[in-house]
Amino acid sequence: MRIHFIAIGGSIMHNLAISLERQGHQVSGSDDQIVEPSRSHLIDAGLLPEQLGWFDEKITDDIDAVILGAHALINNPELIKAQELGLKIYSFPEFIQELSQDKTRVIIAGSYGKTTIMSMIMHVLKTLERPFDYLVGAQLEGFDNLIEITKTNKIILIEGDENVASSLSNKSKFMFYKPNIALISGINWNEYSTTITFDNYLKQFEDFINTIESKGTLIYNKEDKYLQKIITDTKSCKINRHGYQIPEYAINKGTTYIKSVKGDIPLQVFGKHNLSNIAGAYTVCEWLGIKKEDFFDAIKTFKSSIRYLEFVASFEGSVVYQDFAHTPKKLKASIHAIKEQFPSQKLVAIIELNAYDSLDEKFVSQYKDTMNEADLPVVFINMESIKEVNKCTTHLLEDIRNAFNRSDVDIVTNLGDLYDFLENFKSKGNNLLLMSSGNYSGVNLTELADHFFKNY
């Protein structure tokens, strides 16, 4: 086939383009912005457009399929030309569904935990040498690409995204896959990260359940109150329903074990979110025909998905972990997980807040009591990224202390002061948890860990 990508620079889009080119298709593409690592990947594959921008002359009537990226607008000149020529136009989820019609489609959806559950299932299947295709939203250890689609594999795992598929449709991406097996990990609406109402956000997941193939299977977190409501509201769907919950577990000398009548199962991960994700991953694998003993034998060697309670460094009994804490609920859960895992150690918990968001009193107020379990709570806000700092931060420090409801919270407002704080802190007997929805101004977190251990 001859296939053209409008917005080829996206993380999934460029991976799909490279995969199709390797299968022998003739692939071309355009974009108005291509950043790393997409740029290097496209160069290596010989698919980087000669010029940035949109060029309607690239759209010709011999193109078999046009794949439209989510950030291409409705007035895109290449899209308009493709419509005028009557070409077949797909959003990438539509095209994935087209390629996988003869496969068992397993879609992992939910507001959180999708990538972790995907990585757990992928780890187990790979360990057991069970072939599968996949589409995942983050680079995972042991896998070279975000997407792998073959003509031969009978199973495809897809990370389901509730965001809009393209400018031609207001449907969520996961609405196009028509799953045989679907999992929903949980629902957490955040008014600061979405433009739709809470009711409409719930409706997306109701609609998703209605796309499950007849006699297909819905796997869901039965400890999530919003999911319980949605399950009740979709009772008319002729599908199997299989709920899961956190398994019984114990913690001994810094290792979490899942309780089992055949012997406790040691894990390399910990925390209730990870335990819940394991339960979901197991249920999916069970429906794929994986035996219980084989699953748990494989999950013993699972370390972590990207940036979720991920080990960074250790020294003389103290440990440093990092975590992608993008909501107050997640922040609170991550702190609890570390304290539960290492009860005899004190915890220094540092959360990086977006500088502009931190100026919004309503936004910061969500964080009330989220750091109560931390022995020393620290908020890092890189104010150097805000213009007119003095004007913006008149009452910032006081407002943040009030918002977190901790008078002892330390607030650090630039990277130099963060280094000084870590270096001057006596770390013996303390663990460090670095949390952020950003990247600590691009600093390698092992560098922060080194500063933490300097005054041991």
Coordinates of N, CA, C and O in Angstrom, one line a residue, residues 176-259:
F176 N -12.7 3.2 18.8 CA -12.5 2.6 17.4 C -12.0 1.2 17.4 O -12.0 0.5 16.4
Y177 N -11.5 0.7 18.6 CA -10.8 -0.6 18.6 C -11.7 -1.8 18.6 O -11.3 -2.9 18.2
K178 N -13.0 -1.7 19.1 CA -13.9 -2.9 19.1 C -13.2 -4.1 19.9 O -13.0 -5.1 19.3
P179 N -13.0 -3.9 21.1 CA -12.2 -4.9 21.9 C -12.9 -6.3 22.0 O -14.2 -6.3 22.2
N180 N -12.2 -7.3 22.0 CA -12.7 -8.6 22.5 C -12.5 -8.8 24.0 O -13.4 -9.4 24.6
I181 N -11.4 -8.2 24.5 CA -11.2 -8.1 25.9 C -10.9 -6.7 26.3 O -10.0 -6.1 25.6
A182 N -11.6 -6.1 27.2 CA -11.3 -4.7 27.6 C -11.1 -4.6 29.1 O -11.8 -5.3 29.9
L183 N -10.1 -3.8 29.6 CA -9.9 -3.6 31.0 C -10.0 -2.1 31.3 O -9.5 -1.3 30.5
I184 N -10.7 -1.7 32.4 CA -10.7 -0.4 32.8 C -10.2 -0.4 34.2 O -10.7 -1.0 35.2
S185 N -9.1 0.4 34.4 CA -8.3 0.3 35.7 C -8.9 1.2 36.8 O -8.7 1.0 37.9
G186 N -9.6 2.2 36.4 CA -10.2 3.2 37.3 C -10.5 4.5 36.7 O -10.0 4.8 35.5
I187 N -11.3 5.3 37.3 CA -11.6 6.6 36.7 C -11.3 7.7 37.7 O -11.7 7.7 38.9
N188 N -10.6 8.7 37.2 CA -10.3 9.9 38.0 C -10.3 11.1 37.2 O -9.4 11.4 36.4
W189 N -11.4 11.9 37.3 CA -11.6 13.1 36.6 C -10.8 14.2 37.2 O -10.9 14.4 38.4
N190 N -10.1 15.0 36.4 CA -9.3 16.1 36.9 C -9.7 17.3 36.1 O -9.3 17.4 34.9
E191 N -10.3 18.3 36.7 CA -10.8 19.5 35.9 C -9.6 20.3 35.3 O -9.8 21.0 34.4
Y192 N -8.4 20.1 35.9 CA -7.3 20.9 35.4 C -6.6 20.2 34.2 O -5.7 20.8 33.6
S193 N -6.9 18.9 33.9 CA -6.2 18.3 32.8 C -7.2 17.9 31.7 O -6.8 17.2 30.7
T194 N -8.5 18.3 31.8 CA -9.4 18.0 30.7 C -10.4 19.2 30.5 O -10.6 20.0 31.4
T195 N -10.9 19.2 29.4 CA -11.9 20.3 29.0 C -13.3 19.9 29.1 O -14.2 20.7 28.8
I196 N -13.6 18.6 29.4 CA -15.0 18.2 29.5 C -15.4 18.0 30.9 O -14.7 17.9 31.8
T197 N -16.8 18.0 31.1 CA -17.4 17.9 32.4 C -17.2 16.5 32.9 O -16.9 15.5 32.2
F198 N -17.4 16.3 34.2 CA -17.3 15.0 34.9 C -18.3 14.0 34.3 O -17.9 12.9 34.0
D199 N -19.5 14.4 34.1 CA -20.5 13.5 33.5 C -20.1 13.1 32.1 O -20.3 11.9 31.8
N200 N -19.6 14.0 31.3 CA -19.2 13.6 30.0 C -18.0 12.7 30.0 O -17.8 11.8 29.1
Y201 N -17.1 12.9 31.0 CA -15.9 12.0 31.1 C -16.4 10.6 31.5 O -15.9 9.6 30.9
L202 N -17.3 10.5 32.4 CA -17.9 9.1 32.7 C -18.5 8.5 31.4 O -18.4 7.3 31.2
K203 N -19.2 9.4 30.7 CA -19.9 8.9 29.5 C -19.0 8.3 28.5 O -19.3 7.3 27.8
Q204 N -17.8 8.8 28.4 CA -16.8 8.2 27.5 C -16.5 6.7 27.8 O -16.4 5.9 26.9
F205 N -16.4 6.4 29.1 CA -16.2 5.0 29.4 C -17.4 4.2 29.3 O -17.3 3.0 28.9
E206 N -18.6 4.7 29.5 CA -19.8 4.0 29.2 C -19.9 3.6 27.7 O -20.2 2.5 27.3
D207 N -19.6 4.6 26.9 CA -19.6 4.4 25.4 C -18.5 3.4 25.0 O -18.8 2.5 24.1
F208 N -17.4 3.4 25.7 CA -16.3 2.4 25.4 C -16.8 1.0 25.7 O -16.6 0.1 24.9
I209 N -17.5 0.8 26.8 CA -18.0 -0.5 27.2 C -19.0 -1.0 26.1 O -19.0 -2.2 25.8
N210 N -19.7 -0.1 25.6 CA -20.7 -0.5 24.5 C -20.0 -0.9 23.2 O -20.7 -1.4 22.3
T211 N -18.7 -0.6 23.1 CA -18.0 -1.0 21.8 C -17.4 -2.4 21.9 O -16.9 -3.0 20.9
I212 N -17.5 -3.0 23.1 CA -16.9 -4.4 23.3 C -17.7 -5.3 22.5 O -19.0 -5.3 22.4
E213 N -17.0 -6.2 21.7 CA -17.7 -7.2 20.9 C -18.7 -8.0 21.7 O -18.4 -8.3 22.8
S214 N -19.8 -8.4 21.0 CA -20.8 -9.3 21.7 C -20.1 -10.6 22.2 O -19.3 -11.2 21.5
K215 N -20.4 -10.9 23.4 CA -19.8 -12.1 24.1 C -18.3 -11.8 24.5 O -17.6 -12.8 24.8
G216 N -17.9 -10.6 24.3 CA -16.5 -10.2 24.8 C -16.5 -10.1 26.3 O -17.5 -10.3 27.0
T217 N -15.4 -9.6 26.8 CA -15.2 -9.5 28.2 C -14.7 -8.2 28.7 O -13.8 -7.6 28.1
L218 N -15.4 -7.7 29.8 CA -15.0 -6.4 30.4 C -14.3 -6.8 31.8 O -15.0 -7.5 32.6
I219 N -13.1 -6.4 32.0 CA -12.4 -6.6 33.2 C -12.3 -5.2 33.9 O -11.9 -4.3 33.2
Y220 N -12.6 -5.1 35.1 CA -12.7 -3.8 35.8 C -12.3 -3.9 37.2 O -12.4 -4.9 37.9
N221 N -11.8 -2.7 37.7 CA -11.4 -2.6 39.1 C -12.7 -2.3 39.9 O -13.2 -1.3 39.9
K222 N -13.1 -3.4 40.7 CA -14.3 -3.3 41.4 C -14.2 -2.5 42.7 O -15.2 -2.3 43.4
E223 N -13.0 -2.0 43.0 CA -12.9 -1.1 44.1 C -13.0 0.4 43.8 O -12.9 1.2 44.6
D224 N -13.3 0.7 42.5 CA -13.4 2.1 42.0 C -14.9 2.4 42.0 O -15.7 1.8 41.3
K225 N -15.3 3.4 42.8 CA -16.7 3.7 43.0 C -17.4 4.2 41.7 O -18.5 4.0 41.4
Y226 N -16.6 5.0 40.8 CA -17.2 5.4 39.6 C -17.4 4.3 38.6 O -18.4 4.3 37.9
L227 N -16.5 3.4 38.6 CA -16.6 2.2 37.7 C -17.8 1.4 38.2 O -18.5 0.8 37.3
Q228 N -18.1 1.3 39.5 CA -19.2 0.5 39.9 C -20.5 1.1 39.3 O -21.4 0.3 38.9
K229 N -20.6 2.4 39.3 CA -21.8 3.1 38.7 C -21.9 2.8 37.2 O -23.0 2.5 36.7
I230 N -20.8 2.9 36.5 CA -20.8 2.6 35.1 C -21.2 1.2 34.8 O -22.0 0.9 33.8
I231 N -20.7 0.2 35.6 CA -21.0 -1.2 35.3 C -22.5 -1.4 35.5 O -23.2 -2.1 34.7
T232 N -23.1 -0.7 36.5 CA -24.6 -0.8 36.7 C -25.3 -0.2 35.5 O -26.3 -0.7 35.1
D233 N -24.8 0.9 35.0 CA -25.5 1.6 33.9 C -25.4 1.0 32.6 O -26.0 1.3 31.6
T234 N -24.5 -0.1 32.5 CA -24.3 -0.7 31.2 C -24.7 -2.2 31.3 O -24.1 -3.1 30.5
K235 N -25.6 -2.5 32.2 CA -26.0 -3.9 32.4 C -26.6 -4.6 31.1 O -26.5 -5.8 31.0
S236 N -27.1 -3.8 30.2 CA -27.8 -4.4 29.0 C -26.8 -5.0 28.0 O -27.2 -5.7 27.1
C237 N -25.5 -4.6 28.1 CA -24.5 -5.1 27.2 C -24.3 -6.6 27.4 O -24.2 -7.1 28.5
K238 N -24.3 -7.4 26.3 CA -24.2 -8.8 26.3 C -22.7 -9.2 26.3 O -22.2 -9.7 25.3
I239 N -22.1 -9.0 27.4 CA -20.7 -9.3 27.6 C -20.4 -9.9 28.9 O -21.2 -9.9 29.8
N240 N -19.2 -10.6 29.0 CA -18.8 -11.1 30.3 C -18.2 -9.9 31.2 O -17.6 -9.0 30.6
R241 N -18.4 -10.0 32.5 CA -17.9 -9.0 33.4 C -17.1 -9.7 34.4 O -17.5 -10.6 35.1
H242 N -15.8 -9.2 34.6 CA -14.9 -9.8 35.6 C -14.2 -8.8 36.4 O -13.4 -8.0 35.9
G243 N -14.6 -8.6 37.7 CA -14.0 -7.6 38.5 C -12.8 -8.1 39.2 O -12.6 -9.3 39.4
Y244 N -11.9 -7.2 39.6 CA -10.7 -7.6 40.3 C -10.5 -6.6 41.4 O -11.0 -5.5 41.5
Q245 N -9.6 -7.0 42.4 CA -9.3 -6.1 43.5 C -7.9 -6.4 44.1 O -7.3 -7.4 43.6
I246 N -7.4 -5.6 44.9 CA -6.1 -5.8 45.5 C -6.0 -7.1 46.2 O -6.9 -7.4 47.1
P247 N -5.0 -7.9 45.9 CA -4.9 -9.3 46.6 C -4.4 -9.1 48.0 O -3.9 -8.1 48.3
E248 N -4.5 -10.1 48.8 CA -3.9 -10.1 50.1 C -2.4 -10.1 49.9 O -1.8 -10.8 49.1
Y249 N -1.8 -9.3 50.8 CA -0.3 -9.2 50.7 C 0.3 -9.0 52.1 O -0.4 -8.7 53.0
A250 N 1.6 -9.2 52.1 CA 2.4 -8.9 53.3 C 3.7 -8.3 52.9 O 4.2 -8.4 51.8
I251 N 4.3 -7.6 53.9 CA 5.6 -6.9 53.6 C 6.6 -7.4 54.7 O 6.3 -7.4 55.9
N252 N 7.7 -7.9 54.2 CA 8.7 -8.5 55.1 C 10.1 -8.0 54.7 O 10.5 -8.3 53.6
K253 N 10.8 -7.3 55.5 CA 12.2 -6.8 55.3 C 12.3 -6.1 53.9 O 13.2 -6.4 53.1
G254 N 11.3 -5.2 53.6 CA 11.4 -4.4 52.4 C 11.0 -5.1 51.2 O 11.1 -4.5 50.1
T255 N 10.4 -6.3 51.3 CA 9.8 -7.0 50.1 C 8.4 -7.2 50.3 O 7.9 -7.7 51.4
T256 N 7.6 -7.0 49.2 CA 6.1 -7.2 49.3 C 5.9 -8.6 48.7 O 6.4 -9.0 47.6
Y257 N 5.0 -9.3 49.4 CA 4.6 -10.7 48.9 C 3.1 -10.7 48.7 O 2.4 -10.2 49.5
I258 N 2.7 -11.4 47.6 CA 1.3 -11.7 47.4 C 1.0 -13.0 48.2 O 1.7 -14.0 47.9
K259 N 0.0 -13.0 49.0 CA -0.4 -14.2 49.8 C -1.0 -15.3 48.9 O -1.8 -15.0 48.0

